mmCIF file of C-alpha atoms in Angstrom:
data_model
loop_
_atom_site.group_PDB
_atom_site.id
_atom_site.type_symbol
_atom_site.label_atom_id
_atom_site.label_comp_id
_atom_site.label_asym_id
_atom_site.label_seq_id
_atom_site.Cartn_x
_atom_site.Cartn_y
_atom_site.Cartn_z
ATOM 1 C CA MET A 2 107.485 86.421 114.795
ATOM 2 C CA ARG A 3 104.084 86.730 116.494
ATOM 3 C CA VAL A 4 101.718 89.687 116.883
ATOM 4 C CA GLN A 5 102.310 89.646 120.640
ATOM 5 C CA ASP A 6 105.896 90.724 119.840
ATOM 6 C CA VAL A 7 104.888 93.824 117.854
ATOM 7 C CA MET A 8 101.469 94.841 119.184
ATOM 8 C CA THR A 9 100.780 98.024 121.096
ATOM 9 C CA ARG A 10 99.737 96.990 124.580
ATOM 10 C CA GLU A 11 98.305 100.286 125.798
ATOM 11 C CA VAL A 12 94.957 100.194 124.030
ATOM 12 C CA ARG A 13 92.519 103.044 124.477
ATOM 13 C CA THR A 14 88.883 101.970 124.656
ATOM 14 C CA VAL A 15 85.664 103.954 124.497
ATOM 15 C CA SER A 16 82.000 103.213 124.940
ATOM 16 C CA PRO A 17 79.649 103.285 121.934
ATOM 17 C CA LYS A 18 77.738 106.026 123.782
ATOM 18 C CA THR A 19 80.767 108.345 123.962
ATOM 19 C CA ALA A 20 80.377 111.554 121.971
ATOM 20 C CA ALA A 21 82.270 111.304 118.680
ATOM 21 C CA ASP A 22 83.943 114.677 119.337
ATOM 22 C CA ALA A 23 85.209 113.443 122.708
ATOM 23 C CA ALA A 24 86.624 110.283 121.106
ATOM 24 C CA TRP A 25 88.313 112.411 118.443
ATOM 25 C CA ASP A 26 89.891 114.571 121.154
ATOM 26 C CA VAL A 27 91.328 111.416 122.796
ATOM 27 C CA MET A 28 92.744 110.253 119.468
ATOM 28 C CA LYS A 29 94.267 113.654 118.785
ATOM 29 C CA ALA A 30 95.723 114.056 122.280
ATOM 30 C CA ARG A 31 97.272 110.567 122.274
ATOM 31 C CA GLY A 32 98.429 110.669 118.641
ATOM 32 C CA ILE A 33 96.584 107.451 117.785
ATOM 33 C CA HIS A 34 94.365 106.436 114.877
ATOM 34 C CA HIS A 35 92.241 103.676 116.408
ATOM 35 C CA LEU A 36 90.041 103.299 119.471
ATOM 36 C CA VAL A 37 88.581 99.945 120.452
ATOM 37 C CA VAL A 38 84.890 100.270 121.242
ATOM 38 C CA THR A 39 83.765 98.134 124.175
ATOM 39 C CA GLN A 40 80.491 97.680 125.952
ATOM 40 C CA GLY A 41 81.316 96.314 129.356
ATOM 41 C CA ARG A 42 83.946 93.661 128.594
ATOM 42 C CA THR A 43 82.655 92.932 125.089
ATOM 43 C CA ILE A 44 84.430 94.285 121.998
ATOM 44 C CA VAL A 45 81.692 95.774 119.821
ATOM 45 C CA GLY A 46 83.568 97.864 117.253
ATOM 46 C CA ILE A 47 86.511 99.995 116.326
ATOM 47 C CA LEU A 48 86.633 103.716 115.649
ATOM 48 C CA SER A 49 89.338 104.711 113.223
ATOM 49 C CA HIS A 50 90.662 108.095 112.254
ATOM 50 C CA ARG A 51 88.813 107.705 108.932
ATOM 51 C CA ASP A 52 85.553 106.641 110.572
ATOM 52 C CA ALA A 53 85.631 109.869 112.577
ATOM 53 C CA GLY A 54 86.047 111.936 109.406
ATOM 54 C CA GLY A 55 89.715 112.727 109.822
ATOM 55 C CA ARG A 56 91.175 116.119 110.553
ATOM 56 C CA LEU A 57 88.455 117.962 108.637
ATOM 57 C CA GLY A 58 85.565 115.787 109.825
ATOM 58 C CA ALA A 59 83.991 118.076 112.424
ATOM 59 C CA LEU A 60 80.675 117.916 110.564
ATOM 60 C CA VAL A 61 80.828 114.110 110.500
ATOM 61 C CA ARG A 62 81.345 113.967 114.262
ATOM 62 C CA LYS A 63 78.949 116.744 115.264
ATOM 63 C CA GLY A 64 75.914 115.367 117.087
ATOM 64 C CA HIS A 65 77.035 111.746 116.740
ATOM 65 C CA VAL A 66 78.199 109.142 119.197
ATOM 66 C CA VAL A 67 80.933 106.573 118.608
ATOM 67 C CA GLY A 68 78.343 103.850 118.000
ATOM 68 C CA ASP A 69 77.083 105.763 114.945
ATOM 69 C CA LEU A 70 80.509 105.961 113.299
ATOM 70 C CA MET A 71 82.351 102.824 114.423
ATOM 71 C CA THR A 72 83.140 99.863 112.200
ATOM 72 C CA GLU A 73 81.667 96.557 113.235
ATOM 73 C CA PRO A 74 82.282 93.662 113.524
ATOM 74 C CA VAL A 75 85.893 93.866 114.644
ATOM 75 C CA LEU A 76 88.463 91.411 113.373
ATOM 76 C CA THR A 77 90.333 89.978 116.352
ATOM 77 C CA VAL A 78 93.317 87.644 116.435
ATOM 78 C CA PRO A 79 94.950 85.656 119.227
ATOM 79 C CA PRO A 80 98.415 86.780 120.386
ATOM 80 C CA GLU A 81 100.075 83.701 118.815
ATOM 81 C CA THR A 82 99.074 84.764 115.279
ATOM 82 C CA THR A 83 102.072 85.212 113.004
ATOM 83 C CA VAL A 84 102.936 88.674 111.771
ATOM 84 C CA ARG A 85 102.676 87.388 108.204
ATOM 85 C CA LYS A 86 99.112 86.156 108.743
ATOM 86 C CA ALA A 87 98.154 89.423 110.440
ATOM 87 C CA ALA A 88 99.580 91.456 107.552
ATOM 88 C CA ASN A 89 97.715 89.323 105.010
ATOM 89 C CA LEU A 90 94.439 89.663 106.947
ATOM 90 C CA MET A 91 94.824 93.436 107.021
ATOM 91 C CA ARG A 92 95.836 93.658 103.376
ATOM 92 C CA GLY A 93 93.073 91.327 102.212
ATOM 93 C CA ARG A 94 90.385 93.314 103.983
ATOM 94 C CA SER A 95 91.917 96.781 103.501
ATOM 95 C CA ILE A 96 91.842 97.535 107.211
ATOM 96 C CA GLY A 97 94.332 99.466 109.307
ATOM 97 C CA CYS A 98 94.399 97.370 112.463
ATOM 98 C CA LEU A 99 93.634 94.107 114.214
ATOM 99 C CA VAL A 100 92.580 93.819 117.839
ATOM 100 C CA VAL A 101 94.616 91.224 119.697
ATOM 101 C CA ALA A 102 92.298 89.453 122.108
ATOM 102 C CA GLU A 103 92.130 86.291 124.134
ATOM 103 C CA ALA A 104 88.941 84.951 125.743
ATOM 104 C CA GLY A 105 87.191 88.193 124.761
ATOM 105 C CA ARG A 106 89.732 90.326 126.630
ATOM 106 C CA VAL A 107 91.641 93.038 124.744
ATOM 107 C CA LEU A 108 95.395 92.447 125.023
ATOM 108 C CA GLY A 109 96.637 94.853 122.387
ATOM 109 C CA ILE A 110 96.285 96.217 118.895
ATOM 110 C CA VAL A 111 98.396 95.706 115.780
ATOM 111 C CA THR A 112 98.326 98.517 113.243
ATOM 112 C CA VAL A 113 99.834 99.066 109.839
ATOM 113 C CA SER A 114 102.289 101.419 111.564
ATOM 114 C CA ASP A 115 103.442 98.600 113.856
ATOM 115 C CA LEU A 116 104.104 96.371 110.846
ATOM 116 C CA LEU A 117 105.906 99.136 108.950
ATOM 117 C CA GLU A 118 108.097 99.785 111.981
ATOM 118 C CA LEU A 119 108.985 96.097 112.030
ATOM 119 C CA VAL A 120 109.926 96.171 108.352
ATOM 120 C CA GLY A 121 111.841 99.434 108.803
ATOM 121 C CA ARG A 122 114.038 98.185 111.604
ATOM 122 C CA GLY A 123 114.456 94.782 109.980
ATOM 123 C CA LEU A 124 113.811 91.319 111.252
ATOM 124 C CA ASP A 125 116.242 89.993 113.829
ATOM 125 C CA ARG A 126 117.329 87.018 111.820
ATOM 126 C CA HIS A 127 120.395 86.513 109.691
ATOM 127 C CA VAL A 128 119.808 86.404 105.961
ATOM 128 C CA GLU A 129 122.537 84.641 104.028
ATOM 129 C CA THR A 130 123.756 86.705 101.119
ATOM 130 C CA THR A 131 124.750 85.139 97.853
ATOM 131 C CA THR A 132 127.028 86.427 95.153
ATOM 132 C CA ARG A 133 125.096 87.705 92.178
ATOM 133 C CA TRP A 134 126.657 87.690 88.764
ATOM 134 C CA THR A 135 125.881 90.607 86.515
ATOM 135 C CA ILE A 136 125.283 89.845 82.852
ATOM 136 C CA LYS A 137 126.908 92.593 80.836
ATOM 137 C CA HIS A 138 125.974 91.325 77.405
ATOM 138 C CA ARG A 139 123.365 88.827 76.470
ATOM 139 C CA ALA A 140 123.526 86.964 73.188
ATOM 140 C CA PRO A 141 120.997 84.547 71.737
ATOM 141 C CA HIS A 142 121.746 80.894 72.418
ATOM 142 C CA ARG A 143 121.187 79.513 68.940
ATOM 143 C CA LYS A 144 123.785 77.962 66.680
ATOM 144 C CA GLY A 145 125.100 80.160 63.926
ATOM 145 C CA ARG A 146 123.538 83.323 65.261
ATOM 146 C CA THR A 147 125.563 85.934 67.054
ATOM 147 C CA ALA A 148 124.739 89.232 68.593
ATOM 148 C CA ALA A 149 127.812 90.860 67.043
ATOM 149 C CA THR A 150 126.762 90.210 63.426
ATOM 150 C CA GLY A 151 123.049 90.521 63.973
ATOM 151 C CA MET A 152 122.622 87.642 61.528
ATOM 152 C CA TRP A 153 119.763 85.315 62.338
#
């Protein structure tokens, strides 16, 4: 499965000169945790819920613009990237999203929530089940020694 299959296509973007409070209001109104920061057509950063100070971060945002709080550089991946590779990139860097881009153009965003939704609903492929035998009693495999007598 590829990131183009699970990404969110409606990506909200903001300018680095946007007031941090205004960006927070967009995030809150849309119920999203990431805004892609663009200057013209160039991706320059990402503003996450954490970058903006979270729900109690009014003091962090006060008097700041997005460019002051955003994370840069942004990790981008092409739409053909596998979901496994995307998950490993996010896990290895402890980040919450990847911007899906092609030729510098934002196509979508893949977040931890997108990957968890994929895991939650299950992959659309058949997994062959095998019969598992349960061991009820395990005895040592040495001659002359039995579990019943405890003699070694």
